[in-house]
């Protein structure tokens, strides 16, 4: 072990110092910079805490000559090695060469490339594909000495100085510096002469030489801006010659099509565009880049999207409660800015001595005092004075935090003792917009057959815009960067609390758009949707992988672990029987996993999906996370199936369409889950609770007008109770009230749409032609709207069309089976290509469990039916599809598994 002098500063220096002590080396002295604004450097703070001698020399030499007193204090420490982990001062050679083992320095580049103090900047400015760090032996050339150790990493296309430093140059640099010391201690440290080939030395990046030259490609402009982010900041004269500094650059694919307000920039090949996503800039090659933030000469920073609106909003007057919050935050500022005698409204956070770590602390302090005020670090950088900071926090608490106001062209109706307000346009990237070409169609109220409103009809170009918005939100937006717990809170608020606040309005819209009985819509269509979002919001921070023992090739050892990661942009295509609930079942799991969504509701029932989009946007769901596209399956559904940027498609609907979607997804190689048709058997044994079997048997068929994917498509009733069962069912059917779904006494509302009603009529006519006994019903009700009588068939043979094909309506198909023939009735029940759900009624638990084991379906109900729950997985077998909605298993449909193996 060695006696080491650590010469440097910052958290980097502190971490190297701690690791060297942990390795058993003696730190004989720490040489760092003087206190700044009364605050010691982190390296000094740690050393003083450990009782290690600390020296805070303002300088080591004057006019190129070493200061004797400084050198004397250094030499008295008896250091055998100098370690310079992050040193910004010029150290004289009398100090560099004094120790027995000399001096080693950390440098944030792959020497000899990018010698100099702005090495990280120039790695990015040059567009290098590889970056890294070097530990080298110090000499009088500062960074020209022999190389001891180097490590490299990939430079990502949108890396900044900050991201590459935090991802690699800092954590790996600490390890590399400590490893270099270990090599010296063991006598194995190399001294590799730096080659002359590839050596560069660029000037230190200062504000004066960071001006942007616009006569370059978009990639070169991007590299220049990110290479100077955040210090010193690339700048240009814009709009009347005011100097503006650009931060947060990324390359974009579709900048040429950006919608926004033009901004003149002298020297640029074309005007920039201020868009809702930021400032789009153009290179001389016609390609584009996006800048997120701008800073003016007075130091004020704004979101680039707000360039034309900055400064236009008046200060808000604080309520008594908000004033109390402001005073709490004034105390927090004072505790952070300990050198400030008091915190005035004009106090600037950074000019008063705050550093980047203080920003993190401030953000967390706000969360402790106001959990619904979720700040990002950028919010502090853009509101540096206390007054601006408080105004920003208060606006966020009020939901007025500078976001563009959501503009909704409502269709309003006074109905069900309330005024309902329905969006009717496409919802793309946080905005309600018309479809390409202004195309629309009429959505029909099934109760009276009359139009409710004109709805925008999405075109292929609209699908492409929505997918692009979802892709940007996933890859570059706030959603992709949000930690899982915050994402869960947002889902809970956006997609559960706000839906609950509007549950009567949502249920009313569901009733007039899909014909659902209002009370059922309130309890199930809306109620279960809220429960689903709440359930999956709780999963957001519990998604995890596992560690796996693997065979180890000695002498090396290995560790393998898995990570569950979001897939990306997911398309969801849902049916018309439960428009809102089907949205919730799939979207909740999709969002909880961290994905973004493009959803196509059924063309005949789009309105609750669009209302959901409005509520989610108003509650703060980031733009592009959810996009809603009413339109045809042949056009919109097909494009989503084919789109190369859609990574997963979840579909609920008919088996026929499901097969077509699966073929399309196979061509584009995307993950797919299908919840398709059903012909679910319900077996009723003679030892059942008869009253319950009748009640639940009716519910199994007539629930939600029979428009229910798990509806019992065929009842098998033991012969000894068959006639009694049929008699009781018919008695109850005749009591059912058919009528207006908004009437609270209605049991059975209209069928969803005209085409389906016509299919039901044909279905029943086929049953009669085949010789089944029509006990009751079977006809269209003669009134306005799409009403159909609850229907019961008996004497149904296994080969009949109605015994094999799904009605998706209020049609009960009853067959009898002989007593004691359990295996035979199971054979008949399983003799179908479907396998979604099934049921059995019996008091014999052994028989119930035997039957549940033998039934070939994804869900089995025993002595109940339709009892779905948000925690129970739901999905079918065979031609009823594959994949699960609901429960923990549903998350796996929207996650990918990555295996990581480490050798050590």
PDB file of C-alpha atoms in Angstrom, residues 651-836:
ATOM      1  CA  UNK A 651     -56.300  -6.828 -30.730  1.00  0.00           C
ATOM      2  CA  UNK A 652     -59.714  -7.798 -29.428  1.00  0.00           C
ATOM      3  CA  UNK A 653     -62.323  -8.725 -32.024  1.00  0.00           C
ATOM      4  CA  UNK A 654     -63.439 -11.479 -34.352  1.00  0.00           C
ATOM      5  CA  UNK A 655     -61.370 -14.550 -35.141  1.00  0.00           C
ATOM      6  CA  UNK A 656     -61.582 -13.764 -38.867  1.00  0.00           C
ATOM      7  CA  UNK A 657     -60.015 -10.306 -38.459  1.00  0.00           C
ATOM      8  CA  UNK A 658     -57.570 -11.645 -35.872  1.00  0.00           C
ATOM      9  CA  UNK A 659     -56.163 -14.101 -38.400  1.00  0.00           C
ATOM     10  CA  UNK A 660     -55.689 -11.302 -40.924  1.00  0.00           C
ATOM     11  CA  UNK A 661     -53.920  -9.110 -38.354  1.00  0.00           C
ATOM     12  CA  UNK A 662     -51.638 -11.958 -37.352  1.00  0.00           C
ATOM     13  CA  UNK A 663     -50.565 -12.451 -40.974  1.00  0.00           C
ATOM     14  CA  UNK A 664     -49.760  -8.741 -41.334  1.00  0.00           C
ATOM     15  CA  UNK A 665     -47.834  -8.654 -38.057  1.00  0.00           C
ATOM     16  CA  UNK A 666     -45.836 -11.673 -39.179  1.00  0.00           C
ATOM     17  CA  UNK A 667     -44.660  -9.775 -42.273  1.00  0.00           C
ATOM     18  CA  UNK A 668     -43.488  -6.797 -40.200  1.00  0.00           C
ATOM     19  CA  UNK A 669     -42.229  -9.108 -37.388  1.00  0.00           C
ATOM     20  CA  UNK A 670     -44.013  -7.487 -34.470  1.00  0.00           C
ATOM     21  CA  UNK A 671     -45.309  -8.930 -31.238  1.00  0.00           C
ATOM     22  CA  UNK A 672     -49.058  -9.551 -31.250  1.00  0.00           C
ATOM     23  CA  UNK A 673     -51.715 -10.647 -28.762  1.00  0.00           C
ATOM     24  CA  UNK A 674     -55.227 -11.657 -29.833  1.00  0.00           C
ATOM     25  CA  UNK A 675     -58.448 -11.968 -27.842  1.00  0.00           C
ATOM     26  CA  UNK A 676     -60.895 -13.355 -30.371  1.00  0.00           C
ATOM     27  CA  UNK A 677     -64.288 -15.003 -30.618  1.00  0.00           C
ATOM     28  CA  UNK A 678     -65.848 -17.568 -28.328  1.00  0.00           C
ATOM     29  CA  UNK A 679     -68.492 -20.255 -28.117  1.00  0.00           C
ATOM     30  CA  UNK A 680     -68.174 -20.799 -24.399  1.00  0.00           C
ATOM     31  CA  UNK A 681     -69.871 -23.888 -22.930  1.00  0.00           C
ATOM     32  CA  UNK A 682     -71.767 -23.790 -19.628  1.00  0.00           C
ATOM     33  CA  UNK A 683     -72.506 -27.244 -18.132  1.00  0.00           C
ATOM     34  CA  UNK A 684     -75.350 -27.382 -15.603  1.00  0.00           C
ATOM     35  CA  UNK A 685     -75.651 -30.593 -13.560  1.00  0.00           C
ATOM     36  CA  UNK A 686     -78.814 -31.713 -11.822  1.00  0.00           C
ATOM     37  CA  UNK A 687     -77.254 -31.282  -8.362  1.00  0.00           C
ATOM     38  CA  UNK A 688     -76.844 -27.535  -8.863  1.00  0.00           C
ATOM     39  CA  UNK A 689     -78.513 -24.742  -6.922  1.00  0.00           C
ATOM     40  CA  UNK A 690     -81.353 -24.339  -9.432  1.00  0.00           C
ATOM     41  CA  UNK A 691     -82.296 -20.744  -8.647  1.00  0.00           C
ATOM     42  CA  UNK A 692     -78.669 -19.649  -8.861  1.00  0.00           C
ATOM     43  CA  UNK A 693     -78.089 -21.663 -12.035  1.00  0.00           C
ATOM     44  CA  UNK A 694     -81.071 -19.969 -13.696  1.00  0.00           C
ATOM     45  CA  UNK A 695     -80.021 -16.507 -12.528  1.00  0.00           C
ATOM     46  CA  UNK A 696     -76.381 -16.931 -13.516  1.00  0.00           C
ATOM     47  CA  UNK A 697     -77.262 -18.864 -16.665  1.00  0.00           C
ATOM     48  CA  UNK A 698     -79.328 -15.929 -17.868  1.00  0.00           C
ATOM     49  CA  UNK A 699     -76.537 -13.529 -16.979  1.00  0.00           C
ATOM     50  CA  UNK A 700     -74.055 -15.731 -18.836  1.00  0.00           C
ATOM     51  CA  UNK A 701     -76.029 -15.145 -22.031  1.00  0.00           C
ATOM     52  CA  UNK A 702     -77.911 -11.849 -21.719  1.00  0.00           C
ATOM     53  CA  UNK A 703     -75.343  -9.729 -19.832  1.00  0.00           C
ATOM     54  CA  UNK A 704     -74.662  -6.537 -21.837  1.00  0.00           C
ATOM     55  CA  UNK A 705     -77.332  -7.618 -24.408  1.00  0.00           C
ATOM     56  CA  UNK A 706     -75.291 -10.746 -25.152  1.00  0.00           C
ATOM     57  CA  UNK A 707     -72.569  -8.568 -26.698  1.00  0.00           C
ATOM     58  CA  UNK A 708     -70.018 -10.247 -24.488  1.00  0.00           C
ATOM     59  CA  UNK A 709     -67.001 -12.201 -25.704  1.00  0.00           C
ATOM     60  CA  UNK A 710     -67.231 -14.729 -22.856  1.00  0.00           C
ATOM     61  CA  UNK A 711     -71.004 -15.150 -23.127  1.00  0.00           C
ATOM     62  CA  UNK A 712     -72.123 -18.749 -22.693  1.00  0.00           C
ATOM     63  CA  UNK A 713     -72.664 -19.667 -26.334  1.00  0.00           C
ATOM     64  CA  UNK A 714     -74.197 -23.023 -25.462  1.00  0.00           C
ATOM     65  CA  UNK A 715     -75.749 -24.363 -22.284  1.00  0.00           C
ATOM     66  CA  UNK A 716     -75.592 -28.103 -21.636  1.00  0.00           C
ATOM     67  CA  UNK A 717     -78.324 -28.958 -19.107  1.00  0.00           C
ATOM     68  CA  UNK A 718     -78.646 -32.408 -17.528  1.00  0.00           C
ATOM     69  CA  UNK A 719     -81.806 -34.081 -18.869  1.00  0.00           C
ATOM     70  CA  UNK A 720     -83.446 -34.562 -15.471  1.00  0.00           C
ATOM     71  CA  UNK A 721     -83.670 -30.807 -14.894  1.00  0.00           C
ATOM     72  CA  UNK A 722     -83.783 -29.615 -18.513  1.00  0.00           C
ATOM     73  CA  UNK A 723     -87.496 -28.850 -18.759  1.00  0.00           C
ATOM     74  CA  UNK A 724     -87.618 -27.211 -15.335  1.00  0.00           C
ATOM     75  CA  UNK A 725     -84.590 -25.081 -16.206  1.00  0.00           C
ATOM     76  CA  UNK A 726     -86.076 -23.960 -19.542  1.00  0.00           C
ATOM     77  CA  UNK A 727     -89.418 -23.109 -17.936  1.00  0.00           C
ATOM     78  CA  UNK A 728     -87.801 -20.934 -15.269  1.00  0.00           C
ATOM     79  CA  UNK A 729     -85.583 -19.187 -17.825  1.00  0.00           C
ATOM     80  CA  UNK A 730     -88.515 -18.355 -20.090  1.00  0.00           C
ATOM     81  CA  UNK A 731     -90.470 -16.970 -17.142  1.00  0.00           C
ATOM     82  CA  UNK A 732     -87.585 -14.652 -16.314  1.00  0.00           C
ATOM     83  CA  UNK A 733     -86.965 -13.641 -19.927  1.00  0.00           C
ATOM     84  CA  UNK A 734     -90.560 -12.500 -20.265  1.00  0.00           C
ATOM     85  CA  UNK A 735     -90.067 -10.189 -17.286  1.00  0.00           C
ATOM     86  CA  UNK A 736     -87.113  -8.424 -18.899  1.00  0.00           C
ATOM     87  CA  UNK A 737     -87.788  -4.816 -19.883  1.00  0.00           C
ATOM     88  CA  UNK A 738     -86.462  -3.867 -23.314  1.00  0.00           C
ATOM     89  CA  UNK A 739     -86.025  -0.162 -23.943  1.00  0.00           C
ATOM     90  CA  UNK A 740     -84.099   3.066 -23.528  1.00  0.00           C
ATOM     91  CA  UNK A 741     -80.727   2.293 -21.869  1.00  0.00           C
ATOM     92  CA  UNK A 742     -80.899   5.595 -19.967  1.00  0.00           C
ATOM     93  CA  UNK A 743     -84.112   4.468 -18.240  1.00  0.00           C
ATOM     94  CA  UNK A 744     -82.973   3.077 -14.872  1.00  0.00           C
ATOM     95  CA  UNK A 745     -85.588   0.289 -15.017  1.00  0.00           C
ATOM     96  CA  UNK A 746     -84.381  -1.051 -18.390  1.00  0.00           C
ATOM     97  CA  UNK A 747     -82.854  -4.535 -18.362  1.00  0.00           C
ATOM     98  CA  UNK A 748     -82.033  -4.865 -22.041  1.00  0.00           C
ATOM     99  CA  UNK A 749     -80.951  -2.032 -24.345  1.00  0.00           C
ATOM    100  CA  UNK A 750     -80.517  -1.908 -28.126  1.00  0.00           C
ATOM    101  CA  UNK A 751     -77.987  -3.943 -30.042  1.00  0.00           C
ATOM    102  CA  UNK A 752     -74.891  -1.950 -30.849  1.00  0.00           C
ATOM    103  CA  UNK A 753     -75.409  -1.247 -34.537  1.00  0.00           C
ATOM    104  CA  UNK A 754     -77.713  -2.014 -37.467  1.00  0.00           C
ATOM    105  CA  UNK A 755     -75.465  -4.515 -39.279  1.00  0.00           C
ATOM    106  CA  UNK A 756     -75.157  -6.598 -36.147  1.00  0.00           C
ATOM    107  CA  UNK A 757     -78.924  -6.555 -35.603  1.00  0.00           C
ATOM    108  CA  UNK A 758     -79.418  -7.898 -39.112  1.00  0.00           C
ATOM    109  CA  UNK A 759     -76.903 -10.700 -38.429  1.00  0.00           C
ATOM    110  CA  UNK A 760     -78.802 -11.685 -35.283  1.00  0.00           C
ATOM    111  CA  UNK A 761     -82.046 -11.956 -37.237  1.00  0.00           C
ATOM    112  CA  UNK A 762     -80.344 -14.168 -39.842  1.00  0.00           C
ATOM    113  CA  UNK A 763     -78.695 -16.260 -37.082  1.00  0.00           C
ATOM    114  CA  UNK A 764     -82.060 -17.061 -35.486  1.00  0.00           C
ATOM    115  CA  UNK A 765     -83.719 -17.753 -38.845  1.00  0.00           C
ATOM    116  CA  UNK A 766     -80.945 -20.252 -39.553  1.00  0.00           C
ATOM    117  CA  UNK A 767     -81.634 -22.007 -36.246  1.00  0.00           C
ATOM    118  CA  UNK A 768     -85.317 -22.339 -37.103  1.00  0.00           C
ATOM    119  CA  UNK A 769     -84.507 -23.692 -40.582  1.00  0.00           C
ATOM    120  CA  UNK A 770     -82.180 -26.289 -39.054  1.00  0.00           C
ATOM    121  CA  UNK A 771     -84.951 -27.584 -36.796  1.00  0.00           C
ATOM    122  CA  UNK A 772     -84.077 -26.137 -33.405  1.00  0.00           C
ATOM    123  CA  UNK A 773     -87.053 -25.224 -31.212  1.00  0.00           C
ATOM    124  CA  UNK A 774     -87.512 -21.476 -30.845  1.00  0.00           C
ATOM    125  CA  UNK A 775     -88.994 -21.191 -27.362  1.00  0.00           C
ATOM    126  CA  UNK A 776     -89.240 -17.397 -27.275  1.00  0.00           C
ATOM    127  CA  UNK A 777     -87.879 -14.291 -28.967  1.00  0.00           C
ATOM    128  CA  UNK A 778     -85.960 -14.456 -32.207  1.00  0.00           C
ATOM    129  CA  UNK A 779     -87.232 -11.255 -33.747  1.00  0.00           C
ATOM    130  CA  UNK A 780     -86.324  -7.626 -34.230  1.00  0.00           C
ATOM    131  CA  UNK A 781     -88.436  -5.354 -32.036  1.00  0.00           C
ATOM    132  CA  UNK A 782     -90.558  -3.073 -34.177  1.00  0.00           C
ATOM    133  CA  UNK A 783     -89.556   0.361 -32.944  1.00  0.00           C
ATOM    134  CA  UNK A 784     -86.938   3.016 -33.734  1.00  0.00           C
ATOM    135  CA  UNK A 785     -83.475   1.769 -32.999  1.00  0.00           C
ATOM    136  CA  UNK A 786     -81.762  -1.611 -33.090  1.00  0.00           C
ATOM    137  CA  UNK A 787     -83.683  -3.693 -30.547  1.00  0.00           C
ATOM    138  CA  UNK A 788     -83.768  -7.500 -30.525  1.00  0.00           C
ATOM    139  CA  UNK A 789     -85.748  -9.811 -28.289  1.00  0.00           C
ATOM    140  CA  UNK A 790     -83.924 -12.020 -25.757  1.00  0.00           C
ATOM    141  CA  UNK A 791     -84.170 -15.430 -27.404  1.00  0.00           C
ATOM    142  CA  UNK A 792     -84.136 -19.070 -26.224  1.00  0.00           C
ATOM    143  CA  UNK A 793     -83.552 -22.141 -28.424  1.00  0.00           C
ATOM    144  CA  UNK A 794     -83.842 -25.751 -27.290  1.00  0.00           C
ATOM    145  CA  UNK A 795     -83.430 -29.135 -28.986  1.00  0.00           C
ATOM    146  CA  UNK A 796     -80.188 -27.918 -30.524  1.00  0.00           C
ATOM    147  CA  UNK A 797     -78.066 -30.625 -32.159  1.00  0.00           C
ATOM    148  CA  UNK A 798     -74.260 -30.452 -32.112  1.00  0.00           C
ATOM    149  CA  UNK A 799     -74.021 -30.135 -35.913  1.00  0.00           C
ATOM    150  CA  UNK A 800     -76.247 -27.052 -36.163  1.00  0.00           C
ATOM    151  CA  UNK A 801     -74.860 -23.660 -37.148  1.00  0.00           C
ATOM    152  CA  UNK A 802     -76.190 -22.060 -33.958  1.00  0.00           C
ATOM    153  CA  UNK A 803     -74.462 -24.777 -31.888  1.00  0.00           C
ATOM    154  CA  UNK A 804     -71.079 -24.020 -33.402  1.00  0.00           C
ATOM    155  CA  UNK A 805     -70.977 -20.322 -34.280  1.00  0.00           C
ATOM    156  CA  UNK A 806     -71.018 -17.337 -31.963  1.00  0.00           C
ATOM    157  CA  UNK A 807     -74.178 -15.204 -31.947  1.00  0.00           C
ATOM    158  CA  UNK A 808     -72.675 -12.284 -30.001  1.00  0.00           C
ATOM    159  CA  UNK A 809     -76.182 -11.369 -28.989  1.00  0.00           C
ATOM    160  CA  UNK A 810     -79.025 -12.274 -26.579  1.00  0.00           C
ATOM    161  CA  UNK A 811     -79.530 -15.812 -27.854  1.00  0.00           C
ATOM    162  CA  UNK A 812     -79.527 -18.738 -25.393  1.00  0.00           C
ATOM    163  CA  UNK A 813     -78.700 -22.096 -27.007  1.00  0.00           C
ATOM    164  CA  UNK A 814     -79.725 -25.052 -24.797  1.00  0.00           C
ATOM    165  CA  UNK A 815     -78.833 -28.712 -25.330  1.00  0.00           C
ATOM    166  CA  UNK A 816     -79.550 -31.556 -22.923  1.00  0.00           C
ATOM    167  CA  UNK A 817     -77.186 -34.346 -21.886  1.00  0.00           C
ATOM    168  CA  UNK A 818     -77.791 -37.703 -20.253  1.00  0.00           C
ATOM    169  CA  UNK A 819     -77.192 -38.178 -16.543  1.00  0.00           C
ATOM    170  CA  UNK A 820     -73.895 -39.785 -15.627  1.00  0.00           C
ATOM    171  CA  UNK A 821     -72.247 -38.954 -18.975  1.00  0.00           C
ATOM    172  CA  UNK A 822     -69.741 -36.460 -17.636  1.00  0.00           C
ATOM    173  CA  UNK A 823     -66.981 -37.316 -20.079  1.00  0.00           C
ATOM    174  CA  UNK A 824     -69.398 -37.274 -23.005  1.00  0.00           C
ATOM    175  CA  UNK A 825     -70.702 -33.806 -22.199  1.00  0.00           C
ATOM    176  CA  UNK A 826     -67.106 -32.634 -21.779  1.00  0.00           C
ATOM    177  CA  UNK A 827     -66.307 -34.006 -25.237  1.00  0.00           C
ATOM    178  CA  UNK A 828     -69.241 -32.095 -26.690  1.00  0.00           C
ATOM    179  CA  UNK A 829     -68.329 -28.905 -24.779  1.00  0.00           C
ATOM    180  CA  UNK A 830     -64.759 -29.022 -26.071  1.00  0.00           C
ATOM    181  CA  UNK A 831     -65.800 -29.859 -29.627  1.00  0.00           C
ATOM    182  CA  UNK A 832     -65.294 -26.300 -30.863  1.00  0.00           C
ATOM    183  CA  UNK A 833     -62.465 -24.306 -32.362  1.00  0.00           C
ATOM    184  CA  UNK A 834     -62.941 -21.705 -29.638  1.00  0.00           C
ATOM    185  CA  UNK A 835     -61.561 -21.765 -26.113  1.00  0.00           C
ATOM    186  CA  UNK A 836     -62.182 -18.450 -24.408  1.00  0.00           C
TER     187      UNK A 836
END
